Short mmCIF file of C-alpha atoms in Angstrom, two decimals:
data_model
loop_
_atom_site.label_atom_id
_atom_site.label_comp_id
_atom_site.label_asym_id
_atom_site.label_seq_id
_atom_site.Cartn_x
_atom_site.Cartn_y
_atom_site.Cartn_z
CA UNK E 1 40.27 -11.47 17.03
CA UNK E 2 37.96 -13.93 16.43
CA UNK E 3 35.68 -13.08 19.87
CA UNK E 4 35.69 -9.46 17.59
CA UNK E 5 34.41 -11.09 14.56
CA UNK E 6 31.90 -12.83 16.37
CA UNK E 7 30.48 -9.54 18.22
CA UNK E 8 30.75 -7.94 15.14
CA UNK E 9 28.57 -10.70 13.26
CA UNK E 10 25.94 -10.93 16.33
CA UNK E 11 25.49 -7.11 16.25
CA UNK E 12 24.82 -7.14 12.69
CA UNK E 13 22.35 -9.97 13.03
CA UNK E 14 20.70 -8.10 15.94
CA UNK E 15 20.15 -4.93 13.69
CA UNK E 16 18.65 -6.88 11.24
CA UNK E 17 16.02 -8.35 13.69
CA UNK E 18 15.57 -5.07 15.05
CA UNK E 19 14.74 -3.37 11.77
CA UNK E 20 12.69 -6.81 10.98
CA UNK E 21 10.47 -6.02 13.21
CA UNK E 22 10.59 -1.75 13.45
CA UNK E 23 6.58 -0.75 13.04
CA UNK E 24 5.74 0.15 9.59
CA UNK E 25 4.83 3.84 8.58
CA UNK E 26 2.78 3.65 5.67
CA UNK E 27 -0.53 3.47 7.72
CA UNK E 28 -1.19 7.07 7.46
CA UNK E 29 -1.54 6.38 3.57
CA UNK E 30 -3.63 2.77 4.11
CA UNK E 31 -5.63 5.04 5.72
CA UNK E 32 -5.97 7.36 3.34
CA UNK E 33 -6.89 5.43 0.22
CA UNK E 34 -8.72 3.02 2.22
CA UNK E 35 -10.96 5.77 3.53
CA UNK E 36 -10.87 7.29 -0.45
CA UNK E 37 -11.89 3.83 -2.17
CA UNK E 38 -14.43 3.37 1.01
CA UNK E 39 -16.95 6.40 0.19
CA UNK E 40 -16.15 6.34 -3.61
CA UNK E 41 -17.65 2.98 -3.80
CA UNK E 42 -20.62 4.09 -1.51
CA UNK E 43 -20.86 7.38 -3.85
CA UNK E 44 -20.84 4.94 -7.17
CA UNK E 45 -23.56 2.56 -5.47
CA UNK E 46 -26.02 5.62 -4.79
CA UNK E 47 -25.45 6.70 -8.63
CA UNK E 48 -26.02 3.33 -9.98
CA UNK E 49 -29.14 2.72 -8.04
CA UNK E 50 -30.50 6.56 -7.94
CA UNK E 51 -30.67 6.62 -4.60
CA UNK E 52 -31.69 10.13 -2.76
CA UNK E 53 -32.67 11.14 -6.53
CA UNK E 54 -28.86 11.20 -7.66
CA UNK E 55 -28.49 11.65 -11.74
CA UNK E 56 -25.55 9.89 -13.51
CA UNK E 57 -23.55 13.00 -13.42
CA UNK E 58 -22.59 11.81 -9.79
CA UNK E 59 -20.76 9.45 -10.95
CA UNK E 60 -17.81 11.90 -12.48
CA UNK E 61 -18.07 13.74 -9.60
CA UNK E 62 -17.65 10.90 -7.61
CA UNK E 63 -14.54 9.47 -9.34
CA UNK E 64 -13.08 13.03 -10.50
CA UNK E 65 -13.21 13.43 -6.68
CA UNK E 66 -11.35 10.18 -5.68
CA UNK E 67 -8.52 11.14 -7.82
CA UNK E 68 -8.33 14.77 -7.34
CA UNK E 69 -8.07 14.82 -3.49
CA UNK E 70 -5.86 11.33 -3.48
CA UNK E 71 -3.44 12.61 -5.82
CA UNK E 72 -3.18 16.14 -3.03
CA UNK E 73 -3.71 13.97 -0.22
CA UNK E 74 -0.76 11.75 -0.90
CA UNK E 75 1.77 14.52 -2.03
CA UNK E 76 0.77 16.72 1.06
CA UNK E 77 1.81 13.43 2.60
CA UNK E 78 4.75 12.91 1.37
CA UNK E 79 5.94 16.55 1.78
CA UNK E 80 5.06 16.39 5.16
CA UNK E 81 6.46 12.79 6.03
CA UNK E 82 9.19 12.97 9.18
CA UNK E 83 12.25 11.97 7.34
CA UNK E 84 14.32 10.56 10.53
CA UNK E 85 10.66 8.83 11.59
CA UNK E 86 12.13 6.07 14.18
CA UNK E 87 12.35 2.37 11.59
CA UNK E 88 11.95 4.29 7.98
CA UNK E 89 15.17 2.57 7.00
CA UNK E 90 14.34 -1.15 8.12
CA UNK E 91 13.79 -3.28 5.29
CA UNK E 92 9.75 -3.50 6.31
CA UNK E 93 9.34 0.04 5.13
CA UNK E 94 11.72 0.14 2.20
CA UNK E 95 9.50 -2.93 0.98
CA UNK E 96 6.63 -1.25 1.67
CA UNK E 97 7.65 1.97 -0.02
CA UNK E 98 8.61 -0.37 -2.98
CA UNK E 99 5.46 -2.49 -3.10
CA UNK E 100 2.76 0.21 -2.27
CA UNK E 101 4.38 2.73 -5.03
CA UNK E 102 4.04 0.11 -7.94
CA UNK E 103 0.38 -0.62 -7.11
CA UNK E 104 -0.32 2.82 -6.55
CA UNK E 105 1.24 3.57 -10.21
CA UNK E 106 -0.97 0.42 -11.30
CA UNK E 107 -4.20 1.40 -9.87
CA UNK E 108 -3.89 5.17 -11.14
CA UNK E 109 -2.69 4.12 -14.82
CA UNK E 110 -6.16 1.80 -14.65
CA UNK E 111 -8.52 4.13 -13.36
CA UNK E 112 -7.04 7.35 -15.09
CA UNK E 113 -7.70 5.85 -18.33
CA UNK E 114 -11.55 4.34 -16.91
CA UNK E 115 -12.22 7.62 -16.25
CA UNK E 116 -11.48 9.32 -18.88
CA UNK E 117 -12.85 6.94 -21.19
CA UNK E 118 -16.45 7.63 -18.85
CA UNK E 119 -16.19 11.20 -19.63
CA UNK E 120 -15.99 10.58 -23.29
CA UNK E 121 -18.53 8.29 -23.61
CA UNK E 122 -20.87 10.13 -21.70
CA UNK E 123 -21.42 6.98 -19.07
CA UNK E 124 -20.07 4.91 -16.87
CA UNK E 125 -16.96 2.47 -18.37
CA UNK E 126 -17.55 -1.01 -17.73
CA UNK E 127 -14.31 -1.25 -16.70
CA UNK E 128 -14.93 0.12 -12.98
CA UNK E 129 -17.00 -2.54 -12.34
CA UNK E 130 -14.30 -4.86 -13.56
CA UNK E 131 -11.93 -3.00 -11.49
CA UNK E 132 -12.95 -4.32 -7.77
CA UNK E 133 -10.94 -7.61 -8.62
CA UNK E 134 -7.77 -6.25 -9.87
CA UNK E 135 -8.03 -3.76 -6.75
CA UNK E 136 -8.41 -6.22 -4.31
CA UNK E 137 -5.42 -8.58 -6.07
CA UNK E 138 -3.10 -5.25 -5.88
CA UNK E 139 -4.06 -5.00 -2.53
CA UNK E 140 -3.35 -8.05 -1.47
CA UNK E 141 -0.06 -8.50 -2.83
CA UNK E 142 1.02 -5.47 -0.78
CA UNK E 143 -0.60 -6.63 2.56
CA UNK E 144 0.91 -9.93 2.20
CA UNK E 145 4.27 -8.89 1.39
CA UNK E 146 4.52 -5.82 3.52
CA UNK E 147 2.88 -8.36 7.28
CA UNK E 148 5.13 -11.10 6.17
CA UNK E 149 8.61 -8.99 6.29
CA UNK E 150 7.94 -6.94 8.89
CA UNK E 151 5.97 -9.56 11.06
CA UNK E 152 2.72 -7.56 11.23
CA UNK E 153 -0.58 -9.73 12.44
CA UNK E 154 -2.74 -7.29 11.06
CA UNK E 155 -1.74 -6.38 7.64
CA UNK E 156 -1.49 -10.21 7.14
CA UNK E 157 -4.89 -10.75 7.89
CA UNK E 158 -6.00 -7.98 6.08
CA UNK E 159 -4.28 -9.27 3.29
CA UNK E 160 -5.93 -12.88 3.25
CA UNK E 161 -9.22 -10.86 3.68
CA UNK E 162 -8.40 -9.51 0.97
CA UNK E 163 -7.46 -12.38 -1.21
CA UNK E 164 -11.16 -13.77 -0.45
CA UNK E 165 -12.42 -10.13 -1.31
CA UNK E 166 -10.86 -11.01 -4.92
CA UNK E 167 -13.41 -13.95 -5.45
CA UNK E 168 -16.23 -12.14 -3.86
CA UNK E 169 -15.84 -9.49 -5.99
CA UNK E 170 -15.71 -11.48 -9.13
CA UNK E 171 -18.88 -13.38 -7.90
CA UNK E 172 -20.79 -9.94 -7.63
CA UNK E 173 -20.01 -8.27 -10.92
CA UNK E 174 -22.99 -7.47 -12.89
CA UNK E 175 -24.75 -6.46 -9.81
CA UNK E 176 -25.37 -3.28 -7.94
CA UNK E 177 -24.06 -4.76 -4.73
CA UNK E 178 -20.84 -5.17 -5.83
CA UNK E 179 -19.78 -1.43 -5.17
CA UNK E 180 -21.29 -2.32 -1.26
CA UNK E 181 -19.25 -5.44 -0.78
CA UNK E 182 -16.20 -2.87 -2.27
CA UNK E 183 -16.77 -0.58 0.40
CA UNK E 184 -16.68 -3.12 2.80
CA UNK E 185 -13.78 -4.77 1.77
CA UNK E 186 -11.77 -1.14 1.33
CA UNK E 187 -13.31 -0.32 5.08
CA UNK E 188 -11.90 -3.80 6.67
CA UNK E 189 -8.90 -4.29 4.91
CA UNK E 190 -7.07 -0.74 4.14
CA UNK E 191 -8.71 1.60 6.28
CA UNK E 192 -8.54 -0.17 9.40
CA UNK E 193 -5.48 -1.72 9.39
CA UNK E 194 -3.70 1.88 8.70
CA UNK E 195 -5.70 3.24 11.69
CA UNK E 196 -4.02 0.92 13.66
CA UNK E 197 -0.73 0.89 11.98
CA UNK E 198 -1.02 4.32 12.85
CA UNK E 199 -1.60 4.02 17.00
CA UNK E 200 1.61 1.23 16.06
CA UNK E 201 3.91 4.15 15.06
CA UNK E 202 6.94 5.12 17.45
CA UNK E 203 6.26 9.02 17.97
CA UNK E 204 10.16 10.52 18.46
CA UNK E 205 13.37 8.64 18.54
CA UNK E 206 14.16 6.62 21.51
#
């Protein structure tokens, strides 16, 4: 009887390692944003600086852009998500689930209300500048927490890149080039790492 228990307590343990380390799915949506944040800061840099003769009315279409085809994007997503994908149960991806959802909730509470507050005004909020900080912080926290449980390399690096992005960001607002070092940081640290979370995923259960 005891032999039993002590199968029964080593197979449990072993499950837990295995779903420890199962691959995490959410790059597809890393990928996504990353990509999203990526050419909206590019789009706000060319209407701030009136590059290729671009008028300030690029910037709504710019931002009403971003959260238009996000918002379809990620439900199209989720709709289309395989539900038995191979490791969606391990705790990595419940976390992930978890921890990605609440910034996503944060991110689009902040930048709904930016943006509507733009098109009021008639100009550009000061609060999107503000914004790259609190983006990069949110980010971050979900790297971090989503490498360290699941024992990814590369969203933990992404995530310390993106802790430095946070004071970077902070050092460049008031300028222009702080929408450039944003699309930087979104390019190395969200849209990369979900490409290659992505080539990480199992494709079919073994």
């Amino acid at each position: 009887m005891t032999s039993s228990l002590s199968d029964d307590l080593n197979y449990i343990r072993d499950l837990a390692e295995a779903g420890q380390s199962a691959p995490l799915l959410g790059g597809r949506f890393l990928a996504l944003w990353g990509g999203l944040v990526t050419l909206a800061y590019i789009g706000h840099y060319i209407a701030l600086t009136g590059q290729f003769g671009a008028t300030p009315v690029l910037f709504a279409i710019v931002w009403a852009s971003f959260l238009v085809v996000g918002i379809v994007a990620q439900v199209l997503m989720v709709k289309t998500f395989p539900a038995d994908k191979p490791g969606a149960s391990s705790i990595g991806n419940r976390v992930e689930g978890v921890v990605w959802g609440a910034g996503g909730f944060a991110l689009s509470a902040y930048f709904g209300t930016v943006i509507v507050k733009s098109v009021v005004s008639g100009q550009p909020d000061p609060g999107f500048e503000w914004s790259l900080p609190l983006v990069f912080a949110v980010y971050s926290i979900g790297l971090l927490t989503s490498g360290v449980l699941a024992n990814n390399r590369v969203l933990t690096i992404a995530g310390y890149g993106s802790l430095a992005m946070i004071a970077l960001a902070a050092w460049f607002v008031g300028t222009a080039e702080i929408w450039l070092v944003g699309a930087l940081a979104g390019f190395a640290t969200f849209f990369v790492p979900g490409i290659l979370m992505m080539r990480q995923e199992p494709k079919s259960v073994v």
